[in-house]
Every structure is written in C-alpha cells, then in structure tokens.
Amino acid sequence: MSIHEPPSSYMLRKMSEVTVPDHVSWFPQTIGWKIVAILLFVFAIYYIAKSTKKWWENRYRREASSLLNLLSGSVNNPSLSYEIFEVMKAVLTHINAKNATLFKDDFLIALDSYSPNSVCDFNGELGQQWMGSLMQQQYALSEQQLNELMTLCQQWLTGHVVPTLEQTGGAHAV
C-alpha cells in the first residue's frame, strides 16, 4: 500500500488532503450473517462427505463396468462367457457374501432380485443359454448373444439396487 504525501505543487498546497477510507473487512459484521456462513459451511462439508461416500461405495460398479468394456473388445474369445460370469459373480459376492455359492438358476434369480422392476431379465432364454455355455462348449453363445449379454450386464451394473440395512432386517449389505 502506498503512503500518501502532501502535494508538492504550490497551486495545490492550500487544498486539503483526501482522507483514505478505512479497510473494509470481508468477514461478516453481524451475527446473522455469521450464522448463515456457518450453516453454509456445514452443509457444504456434509454434501461433500455424502457424495464422497456414495462415490466410494459405488467403486465396484465402475470397476466391473470397465472390466466388461475391456472384455467386450474380445468377442471372439471362446472363454468370454465364463469371464463375464466371473465378473458378475464377483459383483454379486461383493454385494452379499452368501451369493458366492450360487450357480445356474439360483445365480440368475439372484441377479434378477437386485434389478428394480425387472428391468434386466437374466432368468430368461439368454440367461439359460449363458449358463449352458458355461458347462458345455457345444452350447457356446453366438457373437450377437454375447453382445446382448454384455449390454444386459452393463445395464444391470448401472441400475441394480442394493438393499439397505432396514430392508434386509439388519443383515449387512453394501
């Protein structure tokens, strides 16, 4: 900040000095604005914490989706249907450890149970063919069926609903 000096010109000597106004504080001066600032700060911290928690809890969705995207590039891979099964099984096991032993119809029903309003229908013809292709190579899925299965799995990953503690009766769920 510069220091004010009186004018050096003789014509301006008889003029009075302009006073410099006091510094204006950016901090609120009244209690009401202080309360509003504190409430906004607390709300911002709460919103950031809640958003971070949601982002962290849904990381498995992002990881599984990126893995499926990586797998979708290798449609000619003969073990692709098994690799898709492994990804979906890992997601189901992450949601509830009791799902680790599921296979065939039970696995498909479990996938459908997490889908709201039956948006994804795994227990249909495609799901049955998928389970058959895992056990016998003669029932291998065609390229079109693999693409449909990939799309169905991606839709399920983005749209499935994990039950909360209240809905499960106190059992642990993510």
Tab-separated table of N, CA, C and O in Angstrom, residues 39-163:
chain	number	residue	atom	x	y	z
A	39	LEU	N	-23.708	-22.184	8.684
A	39	LEU	CA	-24.646	-23.187	8.164
A	39	LEU	C	-24.279	-23.605	6.742
A	39	LEU	O	-24.339	-24.796	6.406
A	40	LEU	N	-23.901	-22.652	5.899
A	40	LEU	CA	-23.482	-22.984	4.537
A	40	LEU	C	-22.223	-23.847	4.539
A	40	LEU	O	-22.096	-24.792	3.763
A	41	PHE	N	-21.293	-23.524	5.433
A	41	PHE	CA	-20.064	-24.298	5.535
A	41	PHE	C	-20.365	-25.728	5.990
A	41	PHE	O	-19.844	-26.687	5.415
A	42	VAL	N	-21.211	-25.889	6.987
A	42	VAL	CA	-21.571	-27.221	7.480
A	42	VAL	C	-22.305	-28.009	6.396
A	42	VAL	O	-22.036	-29.201	6.186
A	43	PHE	N	-23.221	-27.362	5.691
A	43	PHE	CA	-23.945	-28.029	4.605
A	43	PHE	C	-22.983	-28.464	3.505
A	43	PHE	O	-23.113	-29.569	2.969
A	44	ALA	N	-22.026	-27.620	3.162
A	44	ALA	CA	-21.054	-27.973	2.121
A	44	ALA	C	-20.214	-29.172	2.546
A	44	ALA	O	-19.984	-30.091	1.747
A	45	ILE	N	-19.773	-29.191	3.790
A	45	ILE	CA	-18.989	-30.323	4.289
A	45	ILE	C	-19.833	-31.600	4.274
A	45	ILE	O	-19.364	-32.664	3.853
A	46	TYR	N	-21.092	-31.506	4.705
A	46	TYR	CA	-21.988	-32.663	4.716
A	46	TYR	C	-22.208	-33.190	3.295
A	46	TYR	O	-22.145	-34.399	3.049
A	47	TYR	N	-22.464	-32.294	2.355
A	47	TYR	CA	-22.707	-32.687	0.969
A	47	TYR	C	-21.463	-33.345	0.365
A	47	TYR	O	-21.571	-34.372	-0.320
A	48	ILE	N	-20.302	-32.790	0.626
A	48	ILE	CA	-19.060	-33.364	0.099
A	48	ILE	C	-18.821	-34.741	0.705
A	48	ILE	O	-18.448	-35.684	0.004
A	49	ALA	N	-19.054	-34.882	2.012
A	49	ALA	CA	-18.854	-36.178	2.669
A	49	ALA	C	-19.830	-37.219	2.131
A	49	ALA	O	-19.442	-38.374	1.867
A	50	LYS	N	-21.089	-36.838	1.951
A	50	LYS	CA	-22.089	-37.778	1.447
A	50	LYS	C	-21.781	-38.184	-0.001
A	50	LYS	O	-21.896	-39.363	-0.361
A	51	SER	N	-21.385	-37.225	-0.818
A	51	SER	CA	-21.046	-37.530	-2.209
A	51	SER	C	-19.815	-38.425	-2.294
A	51	SER	O	-19.773	-39.346	-3.116
A	52	THR	N	-18.834	-38.169	-1.451
A	52	THR	CA	-17.628	-38.989	-1.433
A	52	THR	C	-17.951	-40.409	-0.981
A	52	THR	O	-17.433	-41.381	-1.546
A	53	LYS	N	-18.814	-40.551	0.007
A	53	LYS	CA	-19.212	-41.880	0.481
A	53	LYS	C	-19.935	-42.648	-0.621
A	53	LYS	O	-19.657	-43.830	-0.849
A	54	LYS	N	-20.844	-41.984	-1.319
A	54	LYS	CA	-21.574	-42.637	-2.410
A	54	LYS	C	-20.618	-43.039	-3.531
A	54	LYS	O	-20.706	-44.134	-4.083
A	55	TRP	N	-19.686	-42.150	-3.859
A	55	TRP	CA	-18.699	-42.451	-4.899
A	55	TRP	C	-17.861	-43.657	-4.487
A	55	TRP	O	-17.607	-44.546	-5.284
A	56	TRP	N	-17.442	-43.718	-3.232
A	56	TRP	CA	-16.610	-44.811	-2.739
A	56	TRP	C	-17.389	-46.126	-2.711
A	56	TRP	O	-16.854	-47.181	-3.056
A	57	GLU	N	-18.652	-46.074	-2.291
A	57	GLU	CA	-19.452	-47.294	-2.223
A	57	GLU	C	-19.768	-47.853	-3.607
A	57	GLU	O	-20.016	-49.044	-3.745
A	58	ASN	N	-19.783	-47.022	-4.642
A	58	ASN	CA	-20.104	-47.471	-5.995
A	58	ASN	C	-18.870	-47.741	-6.844
A	58	ASN	O	-18.986	-47.912	-8.057
A	59	ARG	N	-17.708	-47.807	-6.223
A	59	ARG	CA	-16.495	-48.054	-6.998
A	59	ARG	C	-16.526	-49.431	-7.644
A	59	ARG	O	-15.981	-49.625	-8.722
A	60	TYR	N	-17.172	-50.417	-6.995
A	60	TYR	CA	-17.235	-51.753	-7.577
A	60	TYR	C	-18.000	-51.729	-8.896
A	60	TYR	O	-17.692	-52.494	-9.816
A	61	ARG	N	-19.001	-50.859	-9.004
A	61	ARG	CA	-19.747	-50.746	-10.266
A	61	ARG	C	-18.836	-50.246	-11.381
A	61	ARG	O	-18.846	-50.768	-12.495
A	62	ARG	N	-18.055	-49.214	-11.076
A	62	ARG	CA	-17.152	-48.653	-12.087
A	62	ARG	C	-16.092	-49.668	-12.500
A	62	ARG	O	-15.767	-49.801	-13.687
A	63	GLU	N	-15.534	-50.377	-11.517
A	63	GLU	CA	-14.503	-51.364	-11.825
A	63	GLU	C	-15.060	-52.503	-12.679
A	63	GLU	O	-14.435	-52.916	-13.660
A	64	ALA	N	-16.227	-53.011	-12.308
A	64	ALA	CA	-16.830	-54.105	-13.075
A	64	ALA	C	-17.221	-53.643	-14.472
A	64	ALA	O	-17.022	-54.371	-15.457
A	65	SER	N	-17.750	-52.432	-14.572
A	65	SER	CA	-18.150	-51.910	-15.877
A	65	SER	C	-16.932	-51.718	-16.787
A	65	SER	O	-16.980	-52.053	-17.976
A	66	SER	N	-15.847	-51.205	-16.236
A	66	SER	CA	-14.646	-51.026	-17.061
A	66	SER	C	-14.057	-52.375	-17.463
A	66	SER	O	-13.532	-52.526	-18.571
A	67	LEU	N	-14.153	-53.370	-16.584
A	67	LEU	CA	-13.677	-54.709	-16.932
A	67	LEU	C	-14.526	-55.327	-18.035
A	67	LEU	O	-14.001	-55.946	-18.965
A	68	LEU	N	-15.840	-55.131	-17.961
A	68	LEU	CA	-16.714	-55.634	-19.033
A	68	LEU	C	-16.437	-54.914	-20.351
A	68	LEU	O	-16.472	-55.538	-21.420
A	69	ASN	N	-16.165	-53.621	-20.281
A	69	ASN	CA	-15.812	-52.885	-21.501
A	69	ASN	C	-14.520	-53.424	-22.101
A	69	ASN	O	-14.381	-53.520	-23.320
A	70	LEU	N	-13.586	-53.764	-21.242
A	70	LEU	CA	-12.329	-54.331	-21.707
A	70	LEU	C	-12.564	-55.693	-22.351
A	70	LEU	O	-11.986	-56.012	-23.395
A	71	LEU	N	-13.445	-56.488	-21.745
A	71	LEU	CA	-13.754	-57.811	-22.285
A	71	LEU	C	-14.544	-57.736	-23.586
A	71	LEU	O	-14.454	-58.630	-24.428
A	72	SER	N	-15.339	-56.685	-23.757
A	72	SER	CA	-16.191	-56.591	-24.957
A	72	SER	C	-15.365	-56.457	-26.229
A	72	SER	O	-15.862	-56.742	-27.308
A	73	GLY	N	-14.110	-56.074	-26.110
A	73	GLY	CA	-13.246	-55.981	-27.287
A	73	GLY	C	-12.823	-57.340	-27.808
A	73	GLY	O	-12.359	-57.463	-28.935
A	74	SER	N	-12.955	-58.376	-26.989
A	74	SER	CA	-12.520	-59.714	-27.394
A	74	SER	C	-13.722	-60.642	-27.550
A	74	SER	O	-13.843	-61.655	-26.862
A	75	VAL	N	-14.614	-60.305	-28.475
A	75	VAL	CA	-15.838	-61.091	-28.678
A	75	VAL	C	-15.505	-62.481	-29.216
A	75	VAL	O	-16.226	-63.439	-28.974
A	76	ASN	N	-14.387	-62.642	-29.916
A	76	ASN	CA	-14.014	-63.942	-30.481
A	76	ASN	C	-13.361	-64.862	-29.456
A	76	ASN	O	-13.030	-65.995	-29.768
A	77	ASN	N	-13.168	-64.399	-28.241
A	77	ASN	CA	-12.566	-65.201	-27.178
A	77	ASN	C	-13.527	-66.326	-26.790
A	77	ASN	O	-14.668	-66.062	-26.423
A	78	PRO	N	-13.103	-67.592	-26.838
A	78	PRO	CA	-14.027	-68.694	-26.521
A	78	PRO	C	-14.439	-68.738	-25.051
A	78	PRO	O	-15.484	-69.284	-24.714
A	79	SER	N	-13.637	-68.171	-24.177
A	79	SER	CA	-13.985	-68.192	-22.746
A	79	SER	C	-14.629	-66.888	-22.288
A	79	SER	O	-14.685	-66.615	-21.089
A	80	LEU	N	-15.127	-66.109	-23.222
A	80	LEU	CA	-15.699	-64.805	-22.876
A	80	LEU	C	-16.926	-64.938	-21.973
A	80	LEU	O	-17.076	-64.186	-21.005
A	81	SER	N	-17.789	-65.907	-22.248
A	81	SER	CA	-18.983	-66.050	-21.414
A	81	SER	C	-18.597	-66.414	-19.979
A	81	SER	O	-19.240	-65.966	-19.025
A	82	TYR	N	-17.527	-67.189	-19.799
A	82	TYR	CA	-17.070	-67.521	-18.457
A	82	TYR	C	-16.475	-66.297	-17.762
A	82	TYR	O	-16.679	-66.092	-16.568
A	83	GLU	N	-15.734	-65.482	-18.503
A	83	GLU	CA	-15.149	-64.270	-17.920
A	83	GLU	C	-16.232	-63.276	-17.503
A	83	GLU	O	-16.120	-62.625	-16.469
A	84	ILE	N	-17.288	-63.178	-18.295
A	84	ILE	CA	-18.433	-62.331	-17.914
A	84	ILE	C	-19.057	-62.881	-16.640
A	84	ILE	O	-19.400	-62.129	-15.720
A	85	PHE	N	-19.193	-64.209	-16.575
A	85	PHE	CA	-19.749	-64.840	-15.382
A	85	PHE	C	-18.894	-64.526	-14.154
A	85	PHE	O	-19.421	-64.232	-13.083
A	86	GLU	N	-17.581	-64.583	-14.305
A	86	GLU	CA	-16.686	-64.285	-13.179
A	86	GLU	C	-16.867	-62.857	-12.682
A	86	GLU	O	-16.878	-62.609	-11.473
A	87	VAL	N	-17.011	-61.913	-13.602
A	87	VAL	CA	-17.196	-60.506	-13.214
A	87	VAL	C	-18.516	-60.342	-12.471
A	87	VAL	O	-18.566	-59.728	-11.395
A	88	MET	N	-19.589	-60.894	-13.036
A	88	MET	CA	-20.899	-60.751	-12.399
A	88	MET	C	-20.953	-61.498	-11.064
A	88	MET	O	-21.577	-61.033	-10.109
A	89	LYS	N	-20.270	-62.630	-10.975
A	89	LYS	CA	-20.225	-63.380	-9.719
A	89	LYS	C	-19.464	-62.579	-8.652
A	89	LYS	O	-19.865	-62.541	-7.492
A	90	ALA	N	-18.390	-61.917	-9.053
A	90	ALA	CA	-17.626	-61.096	-8.108
A	90	ALA	C	-18.468	-59.936	-7.594
A	90	ALA	O	-18.422	-59.604	-6.405
A	91	VAL	N	-19.271	-59.338	-8.467
A	91	VAL	CA	-20.134	-58.233	-8.041
A	91	VAL	C	-21.199	-58.746	-7.080
A	91	VAL	O	-21.454	-58.143	-6.031
A	92	LEU	N	-21.825	-59.878	-7.406
A	92	LEU	CA	-22.836	-60.450	-6.509
A	92	LEU	C	-22.236	-60.820	-5.157
A	92	LEU	O	-22.859	-60.612	-4.115
A	93	THR	N	-21.028	-61.357	-5.156
A	93	THR	CA	-20.368	-61.717	-3.909
A	93	THR	C	-20.016	-60.470	-3.112
A	93	THR	O	-20.079	-60.476	-1.881
A	94	HIS	N	-19.646	-59.396	-3.797
A	94	HIS	CA	-19.357	-58.135	-3.106
A	94	HIS	C	-20.617	-57.585	-2.432
A	94	HIS	O	-20.550	-57.080	-1.318
A	95	ILE	N	-21.731	-57.711	-3.101
A	95	ILE	CA	-22.991	-57.216	-2.539
A	95	ILE	C	-23.379	-58.022	-1.308
A	95	ILE	O	-23.754	-57.462	-0.286
A	96	ASN	N	-23.299	-59.346	-1.424
A	96	ASN	CA	-23.670	-60.214	-0.313
A	96	ASN	C	-22.825	-61.479	-0.404
A	96	ASN	O	-22.872	-62.184	-1.417
A	97	ALA	N	-22.068	-61.781	0.632
A	97	ALA	CA	-21.163	-62.935	0.620
A	97	ALA	C	-21.915	-64.253	0.454
A	97	ALA	O	-21.337	-65.238	0.008
A	98	LYS	N	-23.197	-64.295	0.792
A	98	LYS	CA	-23.983	-65.522	0.638
A	98	LYS	C	-24.164	-65.892	-0.835
A	98	LYS	O	-24.503	-67.031	-1.152
A	99	ASN	N	-23.954	-64.951	-1.727
A	99	ASN	CA	-24.122	-65.210	-3.158
A	99	ASN	C	-22.927	-65.934	-3.770
A	99	ASN	O	-22.946	-66.256	-4.948
A	100	ALA	N	-21.883	-66.198	-2.997
A	100	ALA	CA	-20.670	-66.816	-3.531
A	100	ALA	C	-20.901	-68.238	-4.019
A	100	ALA	O	-20.197	-68.712	-4.904
A	101	THR	N	-21.882	-68.930	-3.473
A	101	THR	CA	-22.106	-70.332	-3.846
A	101	THR	C	-23.156	-70.509	-4.938
A	101	THR	O	-23.436	-71.645	-5.323
A	102	LEU	N	-23.723	-69.440	-5.413
A	102	LEU	CA	-24.815	-69.553	-6.389
A	102	LEU	C	-24.296	-69.923	-7.775
A	102	LEU	O	-23.225	-69.497	-8.195
A	103	PHE	N	-25.115	-70.715	-8.488
A	103	PHE	CA	-24.809	-71.090	-9.868
A	103	PHE	C	-26.113	-71.413	-10.571
A	103	PHE	O	-27.115	-71.720	-9.927
A	104	LYS	N	-26.074	-71.369	-11.871
A	104	LYS	CA	-27.216	-71.669	-12.735
A	104	LYS	C	-28.445	-70.828	-12.396
A	104	LYS	O	-28.352	-69.622	-12.323
A	105	ASP	N	-29.585	-71.485	-12.152
A	105	ASP	CA	-30.839	-70.760	-11.935
A	105	ASP	C	-30.779	-69.857	-10.708
A	105	ASP	O	-31.305	-68.739	-10.725
A	106	ASP	N	-30.154	-70.334	-9.640
A	106	ASP	CA	-30.046	-69.516	-8.424
A	106	ASP	C	-29.246	-68.242	-8.687
A	106	ASP	O	-29.573	-67.171	-8.178
A	107	PHE	N	-28.210	-68.365	-9.484
A	107	PHE	CA	-27.398	-67.197	-9.838
A	107	PHE	C	-28.220	-66.193	-10.643
A	107	PHE	O	-28.202	-64.990	-10.363
A	108	LEU	N	-28.960	-66.686	-11.613
A	108	LEU	CA	-29.774	-65.802	-12.456
A	108	LEU	C	-30.894	-65.147	-11.647
A	108	LEU	O	-31.196	-63.962	-11.828
A	109	ILE	N	-31.511	-65.907	-10.741
A	109	ILE	CA	-32.572	-65.353	-9.893
A	109	ILE	C	-32.000	-64.280	-8.968
A	109	ILE	O	-32.630	-63.243	-8.737
A	110	ALA	N	-30.789	-64.520	-8.454
A	110	ALA	CA	-30.154	-63.521	-7.586
A	110	ALA	C	-29.872	-62.230	-8.355
A	110	ALA	O	-30.083	-61.134	-7.830
A	111	LEU	N	-29.423	-62.352	-9.591
A	111	LEU	CA	-29.198	-61.151	-10.408
A	111	LEU	C	-30.504	-60.395	-10.605
A	111	LEU	O	-30.552	-59.173	-10.469
A	112	ASP	N	-31.570	-61.140	-10.917
A	112	ASP	CA	-32.866	-60.502	-11.132
A	112	ASP	C	-33.421	-59.873	-9.851
A	112	ASP	O	-34.139	-58.880	-9.898
A	113	SER	N	-33.089	-60.451	-8.703
A	113	SER	CA	-33.639	-59.925	-7.446
A	113	SER	C	-33.085	-58.537	-7.102
A	113	SER	O	-33.730	-57.790	-6.385
A	114	TYR	N	-31.906	-58.217	-7.606
A	114	TYR	CA	-31.335	-56.890	-7.358
A	114	TYR	C	-31.740	-55.876	-8.413
A	114	TYR	O	-31.408	-54.703	-8.308
A	115	SER	N	-32.421	-56.310	-9.430
A	115	SER	CA	-32.840	-55.414	-10.507
A	115	SER	C	-34.217	-54.840	-10.192
A	115	SER	O	-35.175	-55.587	-10.000
A	116	PRO	N	-34.328	-53.509	-10.140
A	116	PRO	CA	-35.630	-52.913	-9.800
A	116	PRO	C	-36.632	-53.063	-10.943
A	116	PRO	O	-36.304	-52.867	-12.099
A	117	ASN	N	-37.840	-53.433	-10.590
A	117	ASN	CA	-38.947	-53.537	-11.553
A	117	ASN	C	-38.617	-54.439	-12.732
A	117	ASN	O	-39.086	-54.220	-13.843
A	118	SER	N	-37.769	-55.422	-12.523
A	118	SER	CA	-37.396	-56.400	-13.554
A	118	SER	C	-36.932	-55.732	-14.843
A	118	SER	O	-37.312	-56.125	-15.938
A	119	VAL	N	-36.087	-54.709	-14.699
A	119	VAL	CA	-35.533	-54.030	-15.871
A	119	VAL	C	-34.637	-54.989	-16.646
A	119	VAL	O	-34.677	-55.058	-17.867
A	120	CYS	N	-33.819	-55.756	-15.946
A	120	CYS	CA	-32.941	-56.738	-16.573
A	120	CYS	C	-33.471	-58.131	-16.262
A	120	CYS	O	-33.639	-58.487	-15.100
A	121	ASP	N	-33.706	-58.908	-17.300
A	121	ASP	CA	-34.249	-60.249	-17.118
A	121	ASP	C	-33.169	-61.264	-17.459
A	121	ASP	O	-32.991	-61.646	-18.612
A	122	PHE	N	-32.430	-61.690	-16.442
A	122	PHE	CA	-31.388	-62.692	-16.649
A	122	PHE	C	-31.956	-64.104	-16.683
A	122	PHE	O	-31.369	-64.982	-17.297
A	123	ASN	N	-33.067	-64.329	-16.005
A	123	ASN	CA	-33.619	-65.674	-15.914
A	123	ASN	C	-34.498	-65.988	-17.124
A	123	ASN	O	-35.478	-66.700	-17.019
A	124	GLY	N	-34.136	-65.472	-18.260
A	124	GLY	CA	-34.864	-65.743	-19.498
A	124	GLY	C	-34.078	-66.681	-20.389
A	124	GLY	O	-33.178	-67.403	-19.943
A	125	GLU	N	-34.397	-66.648	-21.658
A	125	GLU	CA	-33.758	-67.554	-22.608
A	125	GLU	C	-32.259	-67.291	-22.726
A	125	GLU	O	-31.451	-68.230	-22.728
A	126	LEU	N	-31.867	-66.017	-22.786
A	126	LEU	CA	-30.453	-65.681	-22.913
A	126	LEU	C	-29.674	-66.143	-21.682
A	126	LEU	O	-28.569	-66.691	-21.796
A	127	GLY	N	-30.232	-65.945	-20.505
A	127	GLY	CA	-29.556	-66.367	-19.286
A	127	GLY	C	-29.384	-67.879	-19.217
A	127	GLY	O	-28.326	-68.373	-18.793
A	128	GLN	N	-30.410	-68.604	-19.635
A	128	GLN	CA	-30.320	-70.066	-19.628
A	128	GLN	C	-29.257	-70.550	-20.621
A	128	GLN	O	-28.490	-71.472	-20.324
A	129	GLN	N	-29.217	-69.913	-21.785
A	129	GLN	CA	-28.189	-70.279	-22.765
A	129	GLN	C	-26.792	-69.922	-22.246
A	129	GLN	O	-25.831	-70.652	-22.485
A	130	TRP	N	-26.702	-68.833	-21.536
A	130	TRP	CA	-25.423	-68.412	-20.943
A	130	TRP	C	-24.936	-69.463	-19.941
A	130	TRP	O	-23.770	-69.862	-19.970
A	131	MET	N	-25.821	-69.910	-19.071
A	131	MET	CA	-25.441	-70.924	-18.088
A	131	MET	C	-25.086	-72.248	-18.778
A	131	MET	O	-24.163	-72.950	-18.371
A	132	GLY	N	-25.814	-72.570	-19.847
A	132	GLY	CA	-25.495	-73.787	-20.603
A	132	GLY	C	-24.140	-73.703	-21.273
A	132	GLY	O	-23.396	-74.685	-21.340
A	133	SER	N	-23.781	-72.508	-21.755
A	133	SER	CA	-22.484	-72.344	-22.421
A	133	SER	C	-21.329	-72.438	-21.431
A	133	SER	O	-20.202	-72.736	-21.822
A	134	LEU	N	-21.600	-72.215	-20.167
A	134	LEU	CA	-20.540	-72.338	-19.162
A	134	LEU	C	-20.206	-73.804	-18.887
A	134	LEU	O	-19.073	-74.134	-18.537
A	135	MET	N	-21.195	-74.693	-19.054
A	135	MET	CA	-20.987	-76.107	-18.730
A	135	MET	C	-20.580	-76.938	-19.937
A	135	MET	O	-19.834	-77.890	-19.798
A	136	GLN	N	-21.061	-76.579	-21.135
A	136	GLN	CA	-20.748	-77.366	-22.325
A	136	GLN	C	-20.442	-76.433	-23.484
A	136	GLN	O	-21.207	-75.503	-23.762
A	137	GLN	N	-19.338	-76.718	-24.161
A	137	GLN	CA	-18.924	-75.840	-25.250
A	137	GLN	C	-19.836	-75.942	-26.469
A	137	GLN	O	-19.852	-75.038	-27.297
A	138	GLN	N	-20.573	-77.007	-26.597
A	138	GLN	CA	-21.464	-77.144	-27.747
A	138	GLN	C	-22.594	-76.118	-27.719
A	138	GLN	O	-23.225	-75.856	-28.732
A	139	TYR	N	-22.855	-75.521	-26.522
A	139	TYR	CA	-23.886	-74.506	-26.390
A	139	TYR	C	-23.287	-73.098	-26.335
A	139	TYR	O	-23.872	-72.201	-25.729
A	140	ALA	N	-22.145	-72.911	-26.961
A	140	ALA	CA	-21.466	-71.612	-26.922
A	140	ALA	C	-22.376	-70.528	-27.508
A	140	ALA	O	-23.143	-70.765	-28.451
A	141	LEU	N	-22.276	-69.352	-26.925
A	141	LEU	CA	-23.105	-68.228	-27.369
A	141	LEU	C	-22.555	-67.635	-28.657
A	141	LEU	O	-21.342	-67.577	-28.860
A	142	SER	N	-23.465	-67.185	-29.512
A	142	SER	CA	-23.046	-66.532	-30.749
A	142	SER	C	-22.546	-65.115	-30.429
A	142	SER	O	-22.707	-64.614	-29.310
A	143	GLU	N	-21.962	-64.483	-31.408
A	143	GLU	CA	-21.436	-63.124	-31.218
A	143	GLU	C	-22.559	-62.146	-30.859
A	143	GLU	O	-22.394	-61.287	-29.991
A	144	GLN	N	-23.700	-62.292	-31.493
A	144	GLN	CA	-24.850	-61.427	-31.196
A	144	GLN	C	-25.342	-61.655	-29.766
A	144	GLN	O	-25.647	-60.710	-29.041
A	145	GLN	N	-25.407	-62.918	-29.348
A	145	GLN	CA	-25.843	-63.217	-27.982
A	145	GLN	C	-24.851	-62.680	-26.947
A	145	GLN	O	-25.251	-62.187	-25.896
A	146	LEU	N	-23.559	-62.774	-27.265
A	146	LEU	CA	-22.553	-62.216	-26.351
A	146	LEU	C	-22.701	-60.708	-26.229
A	146	LEU	O	-22.567	-60.149	-25.139
A	147	ASN	N	-22.970	-60.050	-27.345
A	147	ASN	CA	-23.189	-58.597	-27.299
A	147	ASN	C	-24.433	-58.255	-26.481
A	147	ASN	O	-24.432	-57.292	-25.709
A	148	GLU	N	-25.501	-59.030	-26.660
A	148	GLU	CA	-26.715	-58.817	-25.862
A	148	GLU	C	-26.440	-59.047	-24.375
A	148	GLU	O	-26.913	-58.290	-23.534
A	149	LEU	N	-25.668	-60.079	-24.078
A	149	LEU	CA	-25.325	-60.374	-22.691
A	149	LEU	C	-24.485	-59.249	-22.086
A	149	LEU	O	-24.707	-58.842	-20.940
A	150	MET	N	-23.533	-58.744	-22.850
A	150	MET	CA	-22.713	-57.608	-22.379
A	150	MET	C	-23.593	-56.396	-22.092
A	150	MET	O	-23.434	-55.743	-21.051
A	151	THR	N	-24.508	-56.097	-22.982
A	151	THR	CA	-25.409	-54.961	-22.789
A	151	THR	C	-26.284	-55.171	-21.558
A	151	THR	O	-26.463	-54.247	-20.754
A	152	LEU	N	-26.798	-56.375	-21.399
A	152	LEU	CA	-27.637	-56.690	-20.243
A	152	LEU	C	-26.851	-56.545	-18.937
A	152	LEU	O	-27.348	-55.981	-17.962
A	153	CYS	N	-25.615	-57.032	-18.939
A	153	CYS	CA	-24.781	-56.918	-17.735
A	153	CYS	C	-24.444	-55.463	-17.429
A	153	CYS	O	-24.453	-55.050	-16.258
A	154	GLN	N	-24.154	-54.669	-18.457
A	154	GLN	CA	-23.857	-53.241	-18.242
A	154	GLN	C	-25.085	-52.524	-17.676
A	154	GLN	O	-24.963	-51.703	-16.771
A	155	GLN	N	-26.259	-52.830	-18.209
A	155	GLN	CA	-27.484	-52.223	-17.691
A	155	GLN	C	-27.703	-52.624	-16.236
A	155	GLN	O	-28.101	-51.802	-15.415
A	156	TRP	N	-27.453	-53.881	-15.930
A	156	TRP	CA	-27.637	-54.339	-14.555
A	156	TRP	C	-26.661	-53.645	-13.611
A	156	TRP	O	-27.030	-53.246	-12.510
A	157	LEU	N	-25.413	-53.500	-14.044
A	157	LEU	CA	-24.411	-52.854	-13.194
A	157	LEU	C	-24.780	-51.409	-12.875
A	157	LEU	O	-24.589	-50.946	-11.756
A	158	THR	N	-25.310	-50.708	-13.848
A	158	THR	CA	-25.657	-49.302	-13.600
A	158	THR	C	-26.978	-49.148	-12.875
A	158	THR	O	-27.183	-48.157	-12.180
A	159	GLY	N	-27.879	-50.130	-12.992
A	159	GLY	CA	-29.208	-49.933	-12.448
A	159	GLY	C	-29.603	-50.798	-11.269
A	159	GLY	O	-30.686	-50.615	-10.724
A	160	HIS	N	-28.739	-51.728	-10.844
A	160	HIS	CA	-29.179	-52.604	-9.749
A	160	HIS	C	-29.223	-51.832	-8.431
A	160	HIS	O	-28.523	-50.853	-8.240
A	161	VAL	N	-30.087	-52.305	-7.559
A	161	VAL	CA	-30.304	-51.651	-6.271
A	161	VAL	C	-29.880	-52.607	-5.173
A	161	VAL	O	-30.346	-53.746	-5.115
A	162	VAL	N	-29.004	-52.122	-4.310
A	162	VAL	CA	-28.548	-52.914	-3.177
A	162	VAL	C	-29.443	-52.583	-1.994
A	162	VAL	O	-29.612	-51.415	-1.653
A	163	PRO	N	-30.042	-53.587	-1.347
A	163	PRO	CA	-30.929	-53.297	-0.218
A	163	PRO	C	-30.164	-52.673	0.938
A	163	PRO	O	-29.012	-53.006	1.189
